[in-house]
Amino acid sequence: MPVQNSGPAQGRAGATGLDRFNTAPSAEAEAALLDCCGSHRWAGRVAAHRPYPDLDALLAAADEAGYDLAPADLAEALAVEVSPGLHHAAPHSAHLALRAAHAAYECRFGHVFVICLDGFEPAEQPDQVLAGIRARLGHDPDQERVVTADEMRRLARGRIIELVSGS
């Protein structure tokens, strides 16, 4: 799960990750952005507006593009997401409970469960995932679509920060 950092790190020859992102060939920038959010429309839009003067401007553009995702774009992004899991050393019963919760969610909504866990310690993350699934199973499909889109925006922000900070 991405953890948000305070800002971009310095790279070789003093260039920041944002500088490298801004000057990368379009196809390379879009490919990097697709790792942040799997919507081609979103990635193309964010890449097309380069260069960004700072990280805040890049994140604002990513958010704006995220708010404009059509249902098909969100479905495309969700199709490449992986449901959050547990450490392999977690008890077998915990793995079973999480698999059952994910299956119930996917059966109800037709896509993987996504949640941004920035700010949570690794030990807290399984409980947050289970609590999130349980709470969101009570949503109607329209309400859950809004929550899912918001979680995707939050995930993309964290991944963009990782991308330009080089971590």
PDB file of C-alpha atoms in Angstrom:
ATOM      1  CA  MET A   1       0.000   0.000   0.000  1.00  0.00           C
ATOM      2  CA  PRO A   2       1.392   3.406  -0.836  1.00  0.00           C
ATOM      3  CA  VAL A   3       2.437   5.624   2.005  1.00  0.00           C
ATOM      4  CA  GLN A   4       2.489   9.300   1.232  1.00  0.00           C
ATOM      5  CA  ASN A   5       5.827  11.033   1.513  1.00  0.00           C
ATOM      6  CA  SER A   6       6.566  14.675   2.148  1.00  0.00           C
ATOM      7  CA  GLY A   7       7.859  15.488  -1.317  1.00  0.00           C
ATOM      8  CA  PRO A   8      10.046  14.534  -4.247  1.00  0.00           C
ATOM      9  CA  ALA A   9      13.567  13.300  -3.651  1.00  0.00           C
ATOM     10  CA  GLN A  10      16.594  14.557  -5.539  1.00  0.00           C
ATOM     11  CA  GLY A  11      17.801  12.296  -8.328  1.00  0.00           C
ATOM     12  CA  ARG A  12      20.944  12.175 -10.431  1.00  0.00           C
ATOM     13  CA  ALA A  13      22.429  15.470 -11.564  1.00  0.00           C
ATOM     14  CA  GLY A  14      20.114  17.320  -9.181  1.00  0.00           C
ATOM     15  CA  ALA A  15      16.980  16.562 -11.213  1.00  0.00           C
ATOM     16  CA  THR A  16      13.907  15.773  -9.183  1.00  0.00           C
ATOM     17  CA  GLY A  17      11.556  12.930  -9.915  1.00  0.00           C
ATOM     18  CA  LEU A  18       9.059  15.550 -11.022  1.00  0.00           C
ATOM     19  CA  ASP A  19      11.614  16.942 -13.497  1.00  0.00           C
ATOM     20  CA  ARG A  20      12.175  13.438 -14.901  1.00  0.00           C
ATOM     21  CA  PHE A  21       8.415  12.892 -15.126  1.00  0.00           C
ATOM     22  CA  ASN A  22       7.873  16.250 -16.838  1.00  0.00           C
ATOM     23  CA  THR A  23      10.569  15.588 -19.465  1.00  0.00           C
ATOM     24  CA  ALA A  24       9.911  11.881 -20.085  1.00  0.00           C
ATOM     25  CA  PRO A  25       8.587  10.890 -23.495  1.00  0.00           C
ATOM     26  CA  SER A  26       4.787  10.900 -23.529  1.00  0.00           C
ATOM     27  CA  ALA A  27       4.461   7.130 -23.819  1.00  0.00           C
ATOM     28  CA  GLU A  28       6.814   6.634 -20.860  1.00  0.00           C
ATOM     29  CA  ALA A  29       4.925   9.150 -18.711  1.00  0.00           C
ATOM     30  CA  GLU A  30       1.584   7.537 -19.574  1.00  0.00           C
ATOM     31  CA  ALA A  31       2.946   4.066 -18.764  1.00  0.00           C
ATOM     32  CA  ALA A  32       4.157   5.305 -15.376  1.00  0.00           C
ATOM     33  CA  LEU A  33       0.782   6.901 -14.719  1.00  0.00           C
ATOM     34  CA  LEU A  34      -1.036   3.689 -15.671  1.00  0.00           C
ATOM     35  CA  ASP A  35       0.768   2.093 -12.719  1.00  0.00           C
ATOM     36  CA  CYS A  36      -0.873   4.772 -10.548  1.00  0.00           C
ATOM     37  CA  CYS A  37      -4.388   4.393 -11.992  1.00  0.00           C
ATOM     38  CA  GLY A  38      -5.276   1.873 -14.676  1.00  0.00           C
ATOM     39  CA  SER A  39      -7.469   4.184 -16.761  1.00  0.00           C
ATOM     40  CA  HIS A  40      -5.902   5.042 -20.125  1.00  0.00           C
ATOM     41  CA  ARG A  41      -8.052   8.163 -20.382  1.00  0.00           C
ATOM     42  CA  TRP A  42      -6.890   9.362 -16.947  1.00  0.00           C
ATOM     43  CA  ALA A  43      -3.219   8.625 -17.647  1.00  0.00           C
ATOM     44  CA  GLY A  44      -3.338  10.313 -21.055  1.00  0.00           C
ATOM     45  CA  ARG A  45      -4.996  13.392 -19.650  1.00  0.00           C
ATOM     46  CA  VAL A  46      -2.534  13.784 -16.765  1.00  0.00           C
ATOM     47  CA  ALA A  47       0.471  13.184 -19.044  1.00  0.00           C
ATOM     48  CA  ALA A  48      -0.829  15.633 -21.672  1.00  0.00           C
ATOM     49  CA  HIS A  49      -0.814  18.550 -19.235  1.00  0.00           C
ATOM     50  CA  ARG A  50       2.899  18.325 -18.415  1.00  0.00           C
ATOM     51  CA  PRO A  51       5.041  20.058 -17.367  1.00  0.00           C
ATOM     52  CA  TYR A  52       3.840  20.568 -13.826  1.00  0.00           C
ATOM     53  CA  PRO A  53       5.487  23.321 -11.777  1.00  0.00           C
ATOM     54  CA  ASP A  54       5.349  21.297  -8.561  1.00  0.00           C
ATOM     55  CA  LEU A  55       3.959  18.163  -6.969  1.00  0.00           C
ATOM     56  CA  ASP A  56       0.822  19.941  -5.751  1.00  0.00           C
ATOM     57  CA  ALA A  57      -0.054  20.934  -9.328  1.00  0.00           C
ATOM     58  CA  LEU A  58       0.461  17.351 -10.529  1.00  0.00           C
ATOM     59  CA  LEU A  59      -1.725  15.998  -7.721  1.00  0.00           C
ATOM     60  CA  ALA A  60      -4.425  18.581  -8.449  1.00  0.00           C
ATOM     61  CA  ALA A  61      -4.429  17.583 -12.125  1.00  0.00           C
ATOM     62  CA  ALA A  62      -4.622  13.895 -11.170  1.00  0.00           C
ATOM     63  CA  ASP A  63      -7.557  14.607  -8.851  1.00  0.00           C
ATOM     64  CA  GLU A  64      -9.362  16.619 -11.521  1.00  0.00           C
ATOM     65  CA  ALA A  65      -8.883  13.857 -14.083  1.00  0.00           C
ATOM     66  CA  GLY A  66     -10.094  11.361 -11.485  1.00  0.00           C
ATOM     67  CA  TYR A  67     -13.283  13.307 -10.840  1.00  0.00           C
ATOM     68  CA  ASP A  68     -13.987  13.203 -14.575  1.00  0.00           C
ATOM     69  CA  LEU A  69     -13.715   9.424 -14.923  1.00  0.00           C
ATOM     70  CA  ALA A  70     -16.691   7.914 -16.691  1.00  0.00           C
ATOM     71  CA  PRO A  71     -18.028   4.615 -15.322  1.00  0.00           C
ATOM     72  CA  ALA A  72     -16.183   2.743 -18.095  1.00  0.00           C
ATOM     73  CA  ASP A  73     -12.909   4.472 -17.158  1.00  0.00           C
ATOM     74  CA  LEU A  74     -13.369   3.526 -13.508  1.00  0.00           C
ATOM     75  CA  ALA A  75     -14.148  -0.059 -14.517  1.00  0.00           C
ATOM     76  CA  GLU A  76     -10.968  -0.117 -16.617  1.00  0.00           C
ATOM     77  CA  ALA A  77      -8.920   1.107 -13.643  1.00  0.00           C
ATOM     78  CA  LEU A  78     -10.542  -1.383 -11.263  1.00  0.00           C
ATOM     79  CA  ALA A  79      -9.866  -4.271 -13.654  1.00  0.00           C
ATOM     80  CA  VAL A  80      -6.114  -3.984 -13.012  1.00  0.00           C
ATOM     81  CA  GLU A  81      -6.331  -3.451  -9.243  1.00  0.00           C
ATOM     82  CA  VAL A  82      -5.474  -6.201  -6.787  1.00  0.00           C
ATOM     83  CA  SER A  83      -7.489  -6.583  -3.612  1.00  0.00           C
ATOM     84  CA  PRO A  84      -5.513  -5.815  -0.459  1.00  0.00           C
ATOM     85  CA  GLY A  85      -4.388  -8.976   1.281  1.00  0.00           C
ATOM     86  CA  LEU A  86      -2.576 -10.195   4.355  1.00  0.00           C
ATOM     87  CA  HIS A  87       1.048 -11.006   5.066  1.00  0.00           C
ATOM     88  CA  HIS A  88       1.714 -14.652   4.258  1.00  0.00           C
ATOM     89  CA  ALA A  89       2.502 -15.315   7.937  1.00  0.00           C
ATOM     90  CA  ALA A  90      -0.985 -14.248   9.092  1.00  0.00           C
ATOM     91  CA  PRO A  91      -3.124 -17.009  10.596  1.00  0.00           C
ATOM     92  CA  HIS A  92      -4.961 -19.245   8.139  1.00  0.00           C
ATOM     93  CA  SER A  93      -8.297 -18.221   9.654  1.00  0.00           C
ATOM     94  CA  ALA A  94      -7.538 -14.564   8.902  1.00  0.00           C
ATOM     95  CA  HIS A  95      -6.782 -15.410   5.266  1.00  0.00           C
ATOM     96  CA  LEU A  96     -10.066 -17.315   5.016  1.00  0.00           C
ATOM     97  CA  ALA A  97     -12.053 -14.451   6.561  1.00  0.00           C
ATOM     98  CA  LEU A  98     -10.506 -11.913   4.222  1.00  0.00           C
ATOM     99  CA  ARG A  99     -11.065 -14.112   1.143  1.00  0.00           C
ATOM    100  CA  ALA A 100     -14.715 -14.547   2.131  1.00  0.00           C
ATOM    101  CA  ALA A 101     -15.146 -10.794   2.645  1.00  0.00           C
ATOM    102  CA  HIS A 102     -13.548 -10.023  -0.727  1.00  0.00           C
ATOM    103  CA  ALA A 103     -15.736 -12.620  -2.438  1.00  0.00           C
ATOM    104  CA  ALA A 104     -18.887 -11.146  -0.890  1.00  0.00           C
ATOM    105  CA  TYR A 105     -17.869  -7.650  -1.977  1.00  0.00           C
ATOM    106  CA  GLU A 106     -16.992  -8.717  -5.532  1.00  0.00           C
ATOM    107  CA  CYS A 107     -20.256 -10.656  -5.839  1.00  0.00           C
ATOM    108  CA  ARG A 108     -22.263  -7.612  -4.720  1.00  0.00           C
ATOM    109  CA  PHE A 109     -20.470  -4.918  -6.735  1.00  0.00           C
ATOM    110  CA  GLY A 110     -18.781  -6.779  -9.594  1.00  0.00           C
ATOM    111  CA  HIS A 111     -15.240  -5.500  -8.999  1.00  0.00           C
ATOM    112  CA  VAL A 112     -12.377  -5.772  -6.535  1.00  0.00           C
ATOM    113  CA  PHE A 113     -12.471  -3.909  -3.246  1.00  0.00           C
ATOM    114  CA  VAL A 114     -10.091  -0.948  -3.153  1.00  0.00           C
ATOM    115  CA  ILE A 115      -9.099   1.092  -0.142  1.00  0.00           C
ATOM    116  CA  CYS A 116      -6.319   3.576   0.466  1.00  0.00           C
ATOM    117  CA  LEU A 117      -4.446   2.693   3.634  1.00  0.00           C
ATOM    118  CA  ASP A 118      -2.102   5.687   3.758  1.00  0.00           C
ATOM    119  CA  GLY A 119      -1.459   6.650   7.336  1.00  0.00           C
ATOM    120  CA  PHE A 120      -2.179   3.213   8.798  1.00  0.00           C
ATOM    121  CA  GLU A 121       0.574   1.064  10.265  1.00  0.00           C
ATOM    122  CA  PRO A 122       1.003  -2.340   8.571  1.00  0.00           C
ATOM    123  CA  ALA A 123      -0.387  -4.096  11.645  1.00  0.00           C
ATOM    124  CA  GLU A 124      -3.583  -2.010  11.422  1.00  0.00           C
ATOM    125  CA  GLN A 125      -4.182  -2.547   7.711  1.00  0.00           C
ATOM    126  CA  PRO A 126      -5.926  -5.966   7.824  1.00  0.00           C
ATOM    127  CA  ASP A 127      -8.447  -4.669  10.348  1.00  0.00           C
ATOM    128  CA  GLN A 128      -9.035  -1.556   8.231  1.00  0.00           C
ATOM    129  CA  VAL A 129      -9.620  -3.678   5.121  1.00  0.00           C
ATOM    130  CA  LEU A 130     -12.080  -5.987   6.884  1.00  0.00           C
ATOM    131  CA  ALA A 131     -13.901  -3.073   8.530  1.00  0.00           C
ATOM    132  CA  GLY A 132     -14.026  -1.243   5.199  1.00  0.00           C
ATOM    133  CA  ILE A 133     -15.485  -4.209   3.353  1.00  0.00           C
ATOM    134  CA  ARG A 134     -18.068  -4.815   6.068  1.00  0.00           C
ATOM    135  CA  ALA A 135     -19.144  -1.169   6.119  1.00  0.00           C
ATOM    136  CA  ARG A 136     -19.236  -0.802   2.352  1.00  0.00           C
ATOM    137  CA  LEU A 137     -21.217  -3.998   1.760  1.00  0.00           C
ATOM    138  CA  GLY A 138     -24.174  -2.007   3.117  1.00  0.00           C
ATOM    139  CA  HIS A 139     -23.904   0.599   0.368  1.00  0.00           C
ATOM    140  CA  ASP A 140     -26.176   0.631  -2.632  1.00  0.00           C
ATOM    141  CA  PRO A 141     -24.298   0.336  -5.964  1.00  0.00           C
ATOM    142  CA  ASP A 142     -24.435   4.077  -6.723  1.00  0.00           C
ATOM    143  CA  GLN A 143     -23.136   5.017  -3.285  1.00  0.00           C
ATOM    144  CA  GLU A 144     -20.356   2.429  -3.532  1.00  0.00           C
ATOM    145  CA  ARG A 145     -19.345   3.693  -6.987  1.00  0.00           C
ATOM    146  CA  VAL A 146     -18.742   7.152  -5.460  1.00  0.00           C
ATOM    147  CA  VAL A 147     -16.736   5.710  -2.551  1.00  0.00           C
ATOM    148  CA  THR A 148     -14.720   3.471  -4.875  1.00  0.00           C
ATOM    149  CA  ALA A 149     -13.876   6.386  -7.174  1.00  0.00           C
ATOM    150  CA  ASP A 150     -12.713   8.397  -4.164  1.00  0.00           C
ATOM    151  CA  GLU A 151     -10.536   5.528  -2.952  1.00  0.00           C
ATOM    152  CA  MET A 152      -9.045   5.202  -6.460  1.00  0.00           C
ATOM    153  CA  ARG A 153      -8.183   8.936  -6.435  1.00  0.00           C
ATOM    154  CA  ARG A 154      -6.533   8.557  -3.035  1.00  0.00           C
ATOM    155  CA  LEU A 155      -4.564   5.512  -4.215  1.00  0.00           C
ATOM    156  CA  ALA A 156      -3.457   7.347  -7.355  1.00  0.00           C
ATOM    157  CA  ARG A 157      -2.252  10.314  -5.276  1.00  0.00           C
ATOM    158  CA  GLY A 158      -0.113   8.076  -3.078  1.00  0.00           C
ATOM    159  CA  ARG A 159       1.301   6.252  -6.092  1.00  0.00           C
ATOM    160  CA  ILE A 160       2.104   9.529  -7.862  1.00  0.00           C
ATOM    161  CA  ILE A 161       3.959  10.730  -4.789  1.00  0.00           C
ATOM    162  CA  GLU A 162       5.963   7.502  -4.815  1.00  0.00           C
ATOM    163  CA  LEU A 163       6.588   7.885  -8.545  1.00  0.00           C
ATOM    164  CA  VAL A 164       8.046  11.386  -8.336  1.00  0.00           C
ATOM    165  CA  SER A 165       9.830  10.889  -5.019  1.00  0.00           C
ATOM    166  CA  GLY A 166      11.672   7.855  -6.345  1.00  0.00           C
ATOM    167  CA  SER A 167      10.778   5.743  -3.311  1.00  0.00           C
TER     168      SER A 167
END
